[in-house]
XYZ file of C-alpha atoms in Angstrom:
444
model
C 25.716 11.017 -13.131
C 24.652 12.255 -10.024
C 23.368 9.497 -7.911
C 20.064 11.505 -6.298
C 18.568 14.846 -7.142
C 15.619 16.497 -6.830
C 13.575 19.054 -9.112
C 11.078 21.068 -7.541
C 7.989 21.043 -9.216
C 5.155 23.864 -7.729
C 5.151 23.086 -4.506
C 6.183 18.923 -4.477
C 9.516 17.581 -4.540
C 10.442 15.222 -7.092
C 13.889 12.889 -6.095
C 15.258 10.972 -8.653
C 16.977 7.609 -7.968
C 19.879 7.620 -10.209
C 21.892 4.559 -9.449
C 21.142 1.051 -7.774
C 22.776 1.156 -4.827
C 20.236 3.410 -3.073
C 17.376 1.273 -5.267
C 16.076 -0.936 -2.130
C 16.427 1.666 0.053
C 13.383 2.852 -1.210
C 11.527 0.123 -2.286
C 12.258 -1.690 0.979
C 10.938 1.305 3.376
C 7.068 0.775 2.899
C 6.738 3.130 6.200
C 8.565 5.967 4.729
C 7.988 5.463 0.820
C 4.578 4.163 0.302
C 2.737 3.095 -2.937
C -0.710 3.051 -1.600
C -1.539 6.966 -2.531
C -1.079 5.774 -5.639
C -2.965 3.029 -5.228
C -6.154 5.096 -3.717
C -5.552 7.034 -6.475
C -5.952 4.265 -9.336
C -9.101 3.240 -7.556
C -10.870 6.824 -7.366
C -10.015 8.139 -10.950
C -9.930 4.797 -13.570
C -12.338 1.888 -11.714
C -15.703 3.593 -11.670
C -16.191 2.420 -8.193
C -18.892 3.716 -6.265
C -17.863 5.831 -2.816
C -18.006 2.705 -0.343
C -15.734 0.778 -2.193
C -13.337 4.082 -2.747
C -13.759 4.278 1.012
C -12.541 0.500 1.825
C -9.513 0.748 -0.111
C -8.417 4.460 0.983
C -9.358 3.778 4.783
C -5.971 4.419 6.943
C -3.946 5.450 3.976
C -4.400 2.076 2.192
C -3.233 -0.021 5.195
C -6.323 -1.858 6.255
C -7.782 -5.300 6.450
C -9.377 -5.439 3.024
C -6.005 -4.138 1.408
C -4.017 -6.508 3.184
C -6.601 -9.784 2.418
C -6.115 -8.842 -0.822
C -2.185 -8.471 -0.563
C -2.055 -12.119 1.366
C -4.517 -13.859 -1.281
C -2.376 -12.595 -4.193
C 1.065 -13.127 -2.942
C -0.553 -17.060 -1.683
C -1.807 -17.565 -5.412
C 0.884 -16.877 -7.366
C 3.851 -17.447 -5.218
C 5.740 -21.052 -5.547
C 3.821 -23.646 -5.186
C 0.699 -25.641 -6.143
C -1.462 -23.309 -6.853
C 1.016 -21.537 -9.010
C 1.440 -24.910 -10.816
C -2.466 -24.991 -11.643
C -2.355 -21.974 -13.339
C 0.617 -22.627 -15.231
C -0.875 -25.706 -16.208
C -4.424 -24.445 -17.499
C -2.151 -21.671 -19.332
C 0.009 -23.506 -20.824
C -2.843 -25.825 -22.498
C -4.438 -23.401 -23.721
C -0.852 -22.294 -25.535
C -0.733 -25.884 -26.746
C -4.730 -25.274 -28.445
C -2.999 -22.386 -30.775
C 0.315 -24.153 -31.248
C -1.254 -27.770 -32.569
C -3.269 -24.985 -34.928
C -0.382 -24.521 -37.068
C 0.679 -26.546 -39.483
C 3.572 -27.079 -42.135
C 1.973 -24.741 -44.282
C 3.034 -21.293 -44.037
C 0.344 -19.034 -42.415
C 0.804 -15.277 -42.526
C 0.149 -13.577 -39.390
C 0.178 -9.998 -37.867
C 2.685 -11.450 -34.808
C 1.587 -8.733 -32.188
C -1.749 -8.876 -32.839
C -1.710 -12.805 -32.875
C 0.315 -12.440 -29.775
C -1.836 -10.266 -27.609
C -5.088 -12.750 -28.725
C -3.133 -16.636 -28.100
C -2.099 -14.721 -24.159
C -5.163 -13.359 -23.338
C -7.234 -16.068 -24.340
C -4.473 -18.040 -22.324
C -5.208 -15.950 -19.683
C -8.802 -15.671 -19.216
C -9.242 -19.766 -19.302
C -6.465 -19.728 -16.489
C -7.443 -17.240 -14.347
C -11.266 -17.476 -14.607
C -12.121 -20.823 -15.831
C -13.374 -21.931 -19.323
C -16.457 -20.439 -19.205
C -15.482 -16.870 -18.659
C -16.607 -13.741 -20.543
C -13.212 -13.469 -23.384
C -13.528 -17.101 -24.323
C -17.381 -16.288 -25.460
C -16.897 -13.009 -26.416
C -13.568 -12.983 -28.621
C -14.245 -8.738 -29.514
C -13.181 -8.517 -25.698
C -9.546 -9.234 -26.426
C -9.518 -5.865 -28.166
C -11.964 -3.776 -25.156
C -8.714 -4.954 -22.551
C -6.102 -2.965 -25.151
C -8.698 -0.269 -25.856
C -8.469 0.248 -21.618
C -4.483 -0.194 -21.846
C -4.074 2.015 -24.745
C -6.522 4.784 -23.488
C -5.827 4.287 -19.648
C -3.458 7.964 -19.190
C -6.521 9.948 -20.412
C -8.820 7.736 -18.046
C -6.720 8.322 -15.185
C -7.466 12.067 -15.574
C -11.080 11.805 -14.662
C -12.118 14.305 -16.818
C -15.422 14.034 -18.503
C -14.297 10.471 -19.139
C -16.955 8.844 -21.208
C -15.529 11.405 -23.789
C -12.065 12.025 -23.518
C -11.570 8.582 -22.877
C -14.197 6.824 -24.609
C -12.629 3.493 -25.601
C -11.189 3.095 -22.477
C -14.669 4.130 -20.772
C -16.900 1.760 -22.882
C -14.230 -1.510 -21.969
C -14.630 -0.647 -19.052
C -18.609 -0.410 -18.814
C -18.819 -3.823 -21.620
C -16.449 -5.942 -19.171
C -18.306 -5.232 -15.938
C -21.156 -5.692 -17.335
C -20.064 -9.359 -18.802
C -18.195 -10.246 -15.562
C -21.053 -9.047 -13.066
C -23.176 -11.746 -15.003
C -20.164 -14.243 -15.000
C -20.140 -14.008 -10.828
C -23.925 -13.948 -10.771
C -23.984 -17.444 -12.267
C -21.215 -18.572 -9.887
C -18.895 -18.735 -12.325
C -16.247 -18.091 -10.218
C -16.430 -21.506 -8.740
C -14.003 -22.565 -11.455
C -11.773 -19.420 -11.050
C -8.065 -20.000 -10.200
C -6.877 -19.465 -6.558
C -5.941 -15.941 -6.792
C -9.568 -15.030 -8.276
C -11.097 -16.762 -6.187
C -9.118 -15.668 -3.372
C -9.221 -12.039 -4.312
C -13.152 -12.417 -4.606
C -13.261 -13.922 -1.046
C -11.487 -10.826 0.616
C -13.788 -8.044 -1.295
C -16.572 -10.254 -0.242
C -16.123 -10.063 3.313
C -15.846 -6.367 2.903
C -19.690 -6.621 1.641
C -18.359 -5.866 -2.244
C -21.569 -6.852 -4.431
C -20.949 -8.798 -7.853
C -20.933 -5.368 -9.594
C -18.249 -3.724 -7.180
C -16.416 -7.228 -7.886
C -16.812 -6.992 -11.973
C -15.410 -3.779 -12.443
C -11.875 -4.198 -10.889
C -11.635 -7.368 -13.628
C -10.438 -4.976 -16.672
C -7.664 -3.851 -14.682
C -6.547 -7.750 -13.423
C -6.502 -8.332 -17.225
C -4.655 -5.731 -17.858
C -2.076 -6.087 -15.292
C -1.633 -9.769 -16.463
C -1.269 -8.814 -20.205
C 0.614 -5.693 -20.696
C 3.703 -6.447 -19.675
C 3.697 -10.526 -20.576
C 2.815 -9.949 -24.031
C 5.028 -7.266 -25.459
C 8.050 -8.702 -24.229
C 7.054 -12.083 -25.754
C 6.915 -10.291 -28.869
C 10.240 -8.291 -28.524
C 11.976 -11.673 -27.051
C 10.623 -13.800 -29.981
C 11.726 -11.516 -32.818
C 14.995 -10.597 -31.035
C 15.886 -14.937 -30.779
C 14.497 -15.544 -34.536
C 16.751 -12.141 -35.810
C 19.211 -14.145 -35.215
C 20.201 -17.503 -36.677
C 22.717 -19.105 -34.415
C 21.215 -17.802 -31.262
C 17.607 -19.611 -32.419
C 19.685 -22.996 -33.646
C 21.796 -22.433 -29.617
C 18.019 -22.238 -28.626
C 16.509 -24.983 -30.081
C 19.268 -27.409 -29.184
C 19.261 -26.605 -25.470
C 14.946 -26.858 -25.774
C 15.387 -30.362 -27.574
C 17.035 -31.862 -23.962
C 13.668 -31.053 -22.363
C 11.534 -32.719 -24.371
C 10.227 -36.167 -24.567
C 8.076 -38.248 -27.267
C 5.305 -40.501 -26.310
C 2.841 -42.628 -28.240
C -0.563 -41.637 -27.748
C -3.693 -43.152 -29.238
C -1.281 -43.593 -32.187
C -0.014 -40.094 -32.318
C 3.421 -38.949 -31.282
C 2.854 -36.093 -28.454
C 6.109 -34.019 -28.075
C 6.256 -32.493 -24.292
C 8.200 -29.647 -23.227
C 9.483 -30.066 -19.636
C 8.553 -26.445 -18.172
C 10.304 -26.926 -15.281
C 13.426 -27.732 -16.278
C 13.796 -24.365 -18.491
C 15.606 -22.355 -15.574
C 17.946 -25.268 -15.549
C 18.640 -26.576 -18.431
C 18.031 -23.895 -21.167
C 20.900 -21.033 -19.921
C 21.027 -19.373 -23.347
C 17.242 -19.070 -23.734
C 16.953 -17.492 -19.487
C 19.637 -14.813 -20.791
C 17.898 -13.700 -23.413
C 14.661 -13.847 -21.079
C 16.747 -11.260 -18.991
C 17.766 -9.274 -21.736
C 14.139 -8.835 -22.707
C 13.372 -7.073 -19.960
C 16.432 -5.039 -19.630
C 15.750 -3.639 -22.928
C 11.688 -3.746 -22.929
C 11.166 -3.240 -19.372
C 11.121 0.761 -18.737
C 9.446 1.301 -15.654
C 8.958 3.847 -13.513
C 8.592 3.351 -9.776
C 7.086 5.876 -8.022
C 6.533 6.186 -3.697
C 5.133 9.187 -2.099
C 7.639 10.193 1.655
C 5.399 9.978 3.873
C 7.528 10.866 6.906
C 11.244 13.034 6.970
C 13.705 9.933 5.527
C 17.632 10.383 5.349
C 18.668 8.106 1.890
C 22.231 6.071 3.248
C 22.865 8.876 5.864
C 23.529 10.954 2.800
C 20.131 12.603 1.504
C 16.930 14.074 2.749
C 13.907 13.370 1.601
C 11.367 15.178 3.143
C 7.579 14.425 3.679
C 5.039 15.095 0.502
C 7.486 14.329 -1.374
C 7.695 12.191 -5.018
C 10.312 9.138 -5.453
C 11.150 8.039 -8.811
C 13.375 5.388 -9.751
C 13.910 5.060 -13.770
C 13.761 1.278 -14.868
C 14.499 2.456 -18.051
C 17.527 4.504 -17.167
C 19.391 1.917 -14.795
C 18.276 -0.806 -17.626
C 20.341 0.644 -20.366
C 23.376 2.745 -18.736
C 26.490 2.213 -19.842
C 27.798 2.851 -17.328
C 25.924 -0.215 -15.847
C 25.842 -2.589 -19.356
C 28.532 -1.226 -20.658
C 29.036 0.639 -24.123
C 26.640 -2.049 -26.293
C 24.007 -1.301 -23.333
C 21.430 -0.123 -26.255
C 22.043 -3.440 -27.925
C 20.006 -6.852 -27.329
C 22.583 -9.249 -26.938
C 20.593 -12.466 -25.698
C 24.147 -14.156 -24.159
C 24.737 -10.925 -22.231
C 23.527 -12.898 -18.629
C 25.897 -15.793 -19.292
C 29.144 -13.816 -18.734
C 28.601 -12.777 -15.167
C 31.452 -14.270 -13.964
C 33.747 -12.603 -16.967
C 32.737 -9.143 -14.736
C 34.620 -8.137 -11.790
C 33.153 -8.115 -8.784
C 31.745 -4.096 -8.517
C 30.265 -4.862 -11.916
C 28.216 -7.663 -11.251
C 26.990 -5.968 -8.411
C 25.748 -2.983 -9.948
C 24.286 -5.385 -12.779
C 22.390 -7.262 -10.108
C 20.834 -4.659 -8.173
C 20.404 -2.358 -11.382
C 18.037 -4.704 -13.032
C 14.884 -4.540 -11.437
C 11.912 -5.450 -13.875
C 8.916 -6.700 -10.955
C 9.860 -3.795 -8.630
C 10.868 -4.793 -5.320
C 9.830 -4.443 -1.410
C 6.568 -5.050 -0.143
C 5.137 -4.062 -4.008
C 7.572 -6.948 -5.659
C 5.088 -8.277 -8.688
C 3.297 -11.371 -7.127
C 2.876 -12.678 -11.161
C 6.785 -12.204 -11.506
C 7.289 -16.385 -11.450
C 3.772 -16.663 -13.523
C 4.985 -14.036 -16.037
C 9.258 -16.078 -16.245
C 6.518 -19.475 -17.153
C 4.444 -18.055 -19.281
C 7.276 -16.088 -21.360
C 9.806 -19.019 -21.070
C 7.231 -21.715 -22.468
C 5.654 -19.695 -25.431
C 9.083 -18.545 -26.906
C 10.629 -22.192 -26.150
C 8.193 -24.210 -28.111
C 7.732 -21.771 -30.403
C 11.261 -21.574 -31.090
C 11.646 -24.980 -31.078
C 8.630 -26.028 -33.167
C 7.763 -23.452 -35.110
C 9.824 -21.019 -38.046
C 8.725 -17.377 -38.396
C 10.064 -15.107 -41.581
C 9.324 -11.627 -42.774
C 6.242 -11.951 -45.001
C 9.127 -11.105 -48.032
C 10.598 -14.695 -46.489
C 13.600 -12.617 -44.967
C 14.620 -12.909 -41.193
C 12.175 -11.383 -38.794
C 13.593 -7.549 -38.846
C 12.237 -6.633 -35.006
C 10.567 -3.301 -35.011
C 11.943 -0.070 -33.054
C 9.694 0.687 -29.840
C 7.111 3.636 -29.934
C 7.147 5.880 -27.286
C 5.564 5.305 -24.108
C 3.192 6.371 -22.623
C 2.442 8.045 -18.933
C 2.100 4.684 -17.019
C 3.435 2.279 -19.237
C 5.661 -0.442 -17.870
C 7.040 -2.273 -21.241
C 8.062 -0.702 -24.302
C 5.896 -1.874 -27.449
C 6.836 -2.054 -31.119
C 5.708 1.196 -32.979
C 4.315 -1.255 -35.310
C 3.327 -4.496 -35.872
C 5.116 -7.229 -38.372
C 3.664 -8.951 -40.885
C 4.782 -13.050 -40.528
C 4.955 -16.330 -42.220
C 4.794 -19.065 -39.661
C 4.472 -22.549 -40.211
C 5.410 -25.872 -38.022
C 8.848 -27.326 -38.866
C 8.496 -29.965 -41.053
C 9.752 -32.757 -39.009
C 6.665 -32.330 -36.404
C 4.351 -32.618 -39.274
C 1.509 -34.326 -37.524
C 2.664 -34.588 -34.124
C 0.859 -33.206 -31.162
C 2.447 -30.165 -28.864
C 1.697 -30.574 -25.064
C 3.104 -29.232 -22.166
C 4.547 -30.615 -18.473
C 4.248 -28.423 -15.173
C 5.011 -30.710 -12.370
């Protein structure tokens, strides 16, 4: 209960932020709580990069003109706005590819494995054009999880190629495939933030190579977080009957029917979701309460005093539990460990202390100057799959039962969002009233 503390640890101090008041406070204060060792750190021990390129990114602590081109063309990318809309759009077609796959006939599927492929499939055409490496190389989709799943024992640096070796030979197979990809100017159909992002290493004199093997690590970033909470907010809506018939009928006022070439196309109205669909944007923010179990971590880099109340001193370790604040009860009160996918519709029920600590003890994307740039990508590209496939689609326990959603393994070092400790074998088929009718999307 207590608010701060601090374990010693050797010779580091290790302060624990306990409750959200005090959250921004850190988060905020890039000067005195920085990221960036940890950034330098990612670079020297998991990317492979040669010295120069370590060099770029570590020169003045991580605050230098590369680090910040980078910062500008990833926050310009993906923040409101056109470009944003381009990538939803080239994302969201590619859903539509999988979706107008299935028919009324039921098709069994493993649903996390099926998952992870439809999103990163989704997200190589989007990010890197259609001819990119994953699109002609399907095996890859399993290289980016062998990185994900292997990355702790990466990060270690020891004798990698061996203690690491899945992880190591992604790594090696993907720059390899992408170095190729930029030599052929591939890039020219990348989305803005790839393009961007290769613009600012460029001018920094990063070869093709140097380029290629931070691309594992973009695909990562962009996947491991998106696709297990898809999964967990999927089986959590279609667990439950009248939350996915609540679901479908607010999903059905956002879509329109159209006469094409003879064919009935049936569009979902993406941007109308945060509007329109309240009972389907709770559950999205119950999904990452309960998924979500973070860990942000800031090194003090200069004497801090915490609300006039605590000193932090220099060399010193911040950690703020996601996963704590995300399901106290003190917080969510005494169903806290419970997915309840109305739980954000009752705000106003809460008094006022309440709603405050709910507000500022949710924090899924991280906040400050590090706030996830792919936060509004990630609320699309989460929003649209479960909606359609919600509304289009029904998905039973191969036995025909109700999905049964399975309990989360533990996480590992590093690991934003929880994953099941197993996947589920499904049924899915198309409702039988769409039989025949095409499944499209609308972005703005």
């Amino acid at each position: 209960n207590w608010p701060v503390f601090s374990v010693r640890i050797f010779s580091t101090s290790l302060y624990v932020i306990n409750t959200p008041e005090f959250i921004q406070g850190i988060l905020g204060n890039t000067k005195s709580a920085s990221f960036y060792p940890f950034h330098i750190a990612f670079t020297n021990r998991a990317l492979g990069a040669r010295q120069e390129i370590k060099d770029i990114v570590a020169h003045n602590g991580a605050d230098n003109r590369y680090m910040k081109a980078i910062h500008h063309e990833m926050y310009n990318a993906l923040q409101l706005g056109p470009n944003l809309v381009e990538t939803n759009r080239r994302v969201v077609n590619s859903f539509s590819q999988y979706f107008n796959d299935i028919d009324t006939s039921p098709q069994s599927r493993k649903l996390f494995d099926w998952i992870k492929l439809v999103y990163t499939m989704s997200l190589a055409d989007s990010f890197y054009g259609p001819e990119n490496p994953i699109r002609e190389n399907p095996q890859f989709v399993k290289h980016i999880w062998d990185f994900e799943e292997e990355l702790p024992m990466l990060f270690l640096n020891i004798f990698p190629s061996i203690t690491a070796r899945k992880a190591w030979n992604a790594r090696k197979t993907l720059t390899t495939a992408f170095e190729e990809y930029y030599n052929k100017g591939l890039d020219r159909n990348a989305n803005a933030f790839i393009a961007g992002r290769a613009r600012a290493a460029r001018a920094e004199n990063f070869t093709n190579n140097d380029l290629a093997g931070f691309e594992i690590t973009i695909c990562f970033a962009a996947l491991t977080n998106t696709v297990p909470n898809s999964f967990s907010m999927l089986c959590n809506i279609f667990a439950n009957p009248a939350l996915t018939a609540d679901i479908r009928e607010e999903v059905s006022r956002v879509v329109t029917r159209t006469s094409v070439d003879g064919r009935t196309v049936i569009s979902l109205d993406t941007t109308s979701l945060d509007t329109s669909c309240p009972i389907l944007i709770s559950a999205y923010n119950e999904t990452l309460r309960m998924c979500v179990n973070a860990t942000a971590v800031r090194v003090v880099m200069e004497d801090m005093v915490l609300k006039d109340t605590y000193d932090l001193k220099k060399g010193g370790i911040v950690q703020i539990p996601g996963g704590a604040l995300h399901e106290s009860v003190r917080i969510w009160g005494s169903d806290a460990g419970v997915f309840n996918g109305r739980r954000f519709l009752n705000k106003k029920d809460l008094g006022r202390e309440q709603r405050k600590a709910q507000s500022q003890g949710l924090f899924p994307f991280g906040g400050g100057k590090h706030l996830c740039p792919g936060r509004h990508l990630a609320f699309s590209e989460i929003t649209s799959f479960v909606a359609m496939m919600i509304y289009g689609f029904e998905i039973k326990m191969k036995d025909g039962g109700l999905i049964s959603p399975p309990p989360f393994k533990v996480q590992q070092m590093g690991e934003n969002s929880k994953k099941p400790k197993y996947d589920i074998e499904v049924v899915m088929s198309r409702r039988k009233e769409f039989e025949g009718m095409v499944w499209a999307f609308h972005v703005g």
